[in-house]
PDB file of C-alpha atoms in Angstrom:
ATOM      1  CA  ILE T   1       5.778   0.205   1.412  1.00  0.00           C
ATOM      2  CA  THR T   2       5.827  -3.275  -0.108  1.00  0.00           C
ATOM      3  CA  GLY T   3       3.837  -4.516  -3.079  1.00  0.00           C
ATOM      4  CA  THR T   4       3.577  -8.271  -3.570  1.00  0.00           C
ATOM      5  CA  GLY T   5       2.134 -10.528  -6.226  1.00  0.00           C
ATOM      6  CA  THR T   6       2.841 -13.598  -8.315  1.00  0.00           C
ATOM      7  CA  LEU T   7       4.888 -13.798 -11.511  1.00  0.00           C
ATOM      8  CA  ASP T   8       3.397 -16.190 -14.072  1.00  0.00           C
ATOM      9  CA  GLU T   9       6.715 -16.354 -15.913  1.00  0.00           C
ATOM     10  CA  GLY T  10      10.312 -15.320 -15.382  1.00  0.00           C
ATOM     11  CA  VAL T  11      11.443 -11.706 -15.731  1.00  0.00           C
ATOM     12  CA  SER T  12      14.833 -10.884 -17.252  1.00  0.00           C
ATOM     13  CA  SER T  13      14.336  -7.117 -17.495  1.00  0.00           C
ATOM     14  CA  GLY T  14      11.691  -4.423 -17.345  1.00  0.00           C
ATOM     15  CA  THR T  15      10.892  -0.830 -16.529  1.00  0.00           C
ATOM     16  CA  TYR T  16       9.010   0.946 -13.773  1.00  0.00           C
ATOM     17  CA  ASN T  17       7.472   4.409 -13.759  1.00  0.00           C
ATOM     18  CA  VAL T  18       6.684   6.398 -10.620  1.00  0.00           C
ATOM     19  CA  ASP T  19       4.630   9.592 -10.594  1.00  0.00           C
ATOM     20  CA  VAL T  20       4.477  11.750  -7.456  1.00  0.00           C
ATOM     21  CA  SER T  21       1.629  14.258  -7.223  1.00  0.00           C
ATOM     22  CA  VAL T  22       0.724  16.776  -4.531  1.00  0.00           C
ATOM     23  CA  PRO T  23      -2.540  18.681  -3.975  1.00  0.00           C
ATOM     24  CA  VAL T  24      -2.992  22.016  -5.740  1.00  0.00           C
ATOM     25  CA  ILE T  25       0.182  21.623  -7.836  1.00  0.00           C
ATOM     26  CA  GLY T  26      -0.397  18.184  -9.415  1.00  0.00           C
ATOM     27  CA  LYS T  27       2.411  15.961 -10.733  1.00  0.00           C
ATOM     28  CA  VAL T  28       5.811  17.078  -9.440  1.00  0.00           C
ATOM     29  CA  VAL T  29       7.906  14.045 -10.440  1.00  0.00           C
ATOM     30  CA  SER T  30       7.753  11.402 -13.142  1.00  0.00           C
ATOM     31  CA  HIS T  31      10.644   8.942 -13.005  1.00  0.00           C
ATOM     32  CA  SER T  32      11.382   5.739 -14.952  1.00  0.00           C
ATOM     33  CA  ASP T  33      14.166   3.221 -14.453  1.00  0.00           C
ATOM     34  CA  SER T  34      14.981  -0.500 -14.606  1.00  0.00           C
ATOM     35  CA  ILE T  35      12.741  -2.799 -12.544  1.00  0.00           C
ATOM     36  CA  CYS T  36      15.885  -4.828 -11.794  1.00  0.00           C
ATOM     37  CA  GLY T  37      17.933  -3.770  -8.783  1.00  0.00           C
ATOM     38  CA  ASP T  38      17.735  -0.674  -6.613  1.00  0.00           C
ATOM     39  CA  SER T  39      17.386   2.926  -7.701  1.00  0.00           C
ATOM     40  CA  SER T  40      16.343   6.266  -6.230  1.00  0.00           C
ATOM     41  CA  PHE T  41      15.372   9.790  -7.201  1.00  0.00           C
ATOM     42  CA  ASP T  42      14.768  13.153  -5.543  1.00  0.00           C
ATOM     43  CA  ILE T  43      11.356  14.757  -5.074  1.00  0.00           C
ATOM     44  CA  LYS T  44      11.332  18.447  -5.953  1.00  0.00           C
ATOM     45  CA  VAL T  45       8.380  20.768  -5.379  1.00  0.00           C
ATOM     46  CA  LEU T  46       8.593  24.281  -6.825  1.00  0.00           C
ATOM     47  CA  GLY T  47      12.317  23.726  -7.358  1.00  0.00           C
ATOM     48  CA  VAL T  48      12.945  22.752  -3.731  1.00  0.00           C
ATOM     49  CA  ASN T  49      14.287  19.277  -2.926  1.00  0.00           C
ATOM     50  CA  VAL T  50      11.795  17.949  -0.358  1.00  0.00           C
ATOM     51  CA  GLY T  51      12.667  14.272  -0.238  1.00  0.00           C
ATOM     52  CA  LYS T  52      13.768  11.081  -1.884  1.00  0.00           C
ATOM     53  CA  VAL T  53      12.103   7.906  -3.166  1.00  0.00           C
ATOM     54  CA  SER T  54      14.014   4.615  -3.269  1.00  0.00           C
ATOM     55  CA  ILE T  55      12.812   1.617  -5.259  1.00  0.00           C
ATOM     56  CA  HIS T  56      14.014  -1.860  -4.281  1.00  0.00           C
ATOM     57  CA  GLY T  57      13.360  -3.815  -7.463  1.00  0.00           C
ATOM     58  CA  LEU T  58      13.661  -7.396  -8.589  1.00  0.00           C
ATOM     59  CA  THR T  59      16.817  -9.456  -8.591  1.00  0.00           C
ATOM     60  CA  CYS T  60      16.957 -10.284 -12.294  1.00  0.00           C
ATOM     61  CA  PRO T  61      16.592 -12.720 -13.762  1.00  0.00           C
ATOM     62  CA  ALA T  62      13.575 -13.364 -11.507  1.00  0.00           C
ATOM     63  CA  ALA T  63      11.947 -16.793 -11.687  1.00  0.00           C
ATOM     64  CA  ALA T  64       8.195 -17.286 -11.830  1.00  0.00           C
ATOM     65  CA  GLY T  65       6.696 -17.114  -8.351  1.00  0.00           C
ATOM     66  CA  THR T  66       6.340 -14.456  -5.681  1.00  0.00           C
ATOM     67  CA  LEU T  67       7.024 -10.836  -6.682  1.00  0.00           C
ATOM     68  CA  SER T  68       8.004  -8.274  -4.066  1.00  0.00           C
ATOM     69  CA  LEU T  69       8.789  -4.600  -4.723  1.00  0.00           C
ATOM     70  CA  GLU T  70       9.530  -2.022  -2.035  1.00  0.00           C
ATOM     71  CA  ILE T  71       9.213   1.760  -2.099  1.00  0.00           C
ATOM     72  CA  ASP T  72      10.849   3.921   0.581  1.00  0.00           C
ATOM     73  CA  ALA T  73       9.787   7.570   0.742  1.00  0.00           C
ATOM     74  CA  LEU T  74      11.649  10.090   2.864  1.00  0.00           C
ATOM     75  CA  LEU T  75      10.546  13.709   3.241  1.00  0.00           C
ATOM     76  CA  ASN T  76      12.659  16.446   4.774  1.00  0.00           C
ATOM     77  CA  ASP T  77      11.736  19.695   6.522  1.00  0.00           C
ATOM     78  CA  ASN T  78      11.964  21.813   3.335  1.00  0.00           C
ATOM     79  CA  LEU T  79       8.293  21.272   2.471  1.00  0.00           C
ATOM     80  CA  PRO T  80       6.652  24.398   1.038  1.00  0.00           C
ATOM     81  CA  ALA T  81       3.602  25.623   2.974  1.00  0.00           C
ATOM     82  CA  GLY T  82       0.499  23.525   2.297  1.00  0.00           C
ATOM     83  CA  ILE T  83       2.399  20.499   0.978  1.00  0.00           C
ATOM     84  CA  GLY T  84       1.744  17.792   3.537  1.00  0.00           C
ATOM     85  CA  GLN T  85       0.474  14.919   1.423  1.00  0.00           C
ATOM     86  CA  ALA T  86       1.273  13.149  -1.819  1.00  0.00           C
ATOM     87  CA  THR T  87       0.063  10.431  -4.135  1.00  0.00           C
ATOM     88  CA  ILE T  88       2.705   7.975  -5.320  1.00  0.00           C
ATOM     89  CA  ALA T  89       1.655   5.942  -8.374  1.00  0.00           C
ATOM     90  CA  MET T  90       3.859   3.120  -9.658  1.00  0.00           C
ATOM     91  CA  THR T  91       3.508   0.906 -12.712  1.00  0.00           C
ATOM     92  CA  ALA T  92       5.967  -1.644 -14.084  1.00  0.00           C
ATOM     93  CA  THR T  93       6.284  -3.813 -17.180  1.00  0.00           C
ATOM     94  CA  ASP T  94       8.485  -6.781 -18.056  1.00  0.00           C
ATOM     95  CA  GLN T  95      10.784  -7.413 -21.033  1.00  0.00           C
ATOM     96  CA  SER T  96       7.743  -8.173 -23.244  1.00  0.00           C
ATOM     97  CA  ASN T  97       5.864  -5.052 -22.082  1.00  0.00           C
ATOM     98  CA  GLY T  98       3.581  -7.262 -19.962  1.00  0.00           C
ATOM     99  CA  LYS T  99       2.122  -5.599 -16.867  1.00  0.00           C
ATOM    100  CA  LEU T 100       3.877  -6.454 -13.606  1.00  0.00           C
ATOM    101  CA  VAL T 101       2.695  -3.883 -11.064  1.00  0.00           C
ATOM    102  CA  CYS T 102       0.121  -1.157 -10.547  1.00  0.00           C
ATOM    103  CA  MET T 103       0.345   0.499  -7.124  1.00  0.00           C
ATOM    104  CA  ASN T 104      -1.175   3.738  -5.795  1.00  0.00           C
ATOM    105  CA  VAL T 105      -0.208   5.066  -2.368  1.00  0.00           C
ATOM    106  CA  GLU T 106      -1.728   8.018  -0.553  1.00  0.00           C
ATOM    107  CA  ALA T 107       0.766   9.447   1.943  1.00  0.00           C
ATOM    108  CA  LYS T 108       0.476  12.354   4.345  1.00  0.00           C
ATOM    109  CA  ILE T 109       2.430  13.869   7.188  1.00  0.00           C
ATOM    110  CA  GLU T 110       0.863  13.687  10.647  1.00  0.00           C
ATOM    111  CA  ASN T 111       2.767  14.866  13.700  1.00  0.00           C
ATOM    112  CA  GLY T 112       6.035  14.782  11.760  1.00  0.00           C
ATOM    113  CA  ASP T 113       5.605  11.176  10.544  1.00  0.00           C
ATOM    114  CA  ILE T 114       4.663   9.868   7.075  1.00  0.00           C
ATOM    115  CA  VAL T 115       1.384   7.928   7.217  1.00  0.00           C
ATOM    116  CA  VAL T 116       0.234   5.733   4.288  1.00  0.00           C
TER     117      VAL T 116
END
């Protein structure tokens, strides 16, 4: 999943936040990290590790111009019964707390594949 946009000014640092929610249970993960570089975190539902999210962030310092952020979501076969979809919400701010990104993704599993 790739989010693109335009930076009005350069970015030297910043923070992203990703929330993962599933039906019935609600928010199962809330993770924050640097918007610069790559990072990842596990998705746990009811204490069971069911997948991983990887964020491919900016190469900082990033000059004004095109912004591109990627999210990779991998789910494994440990999904508890009834958990076949998720909402992934991402926001990010720059070094001055200015808004960089707001992205909401609805994902579900169909025939063993993740569909967004």
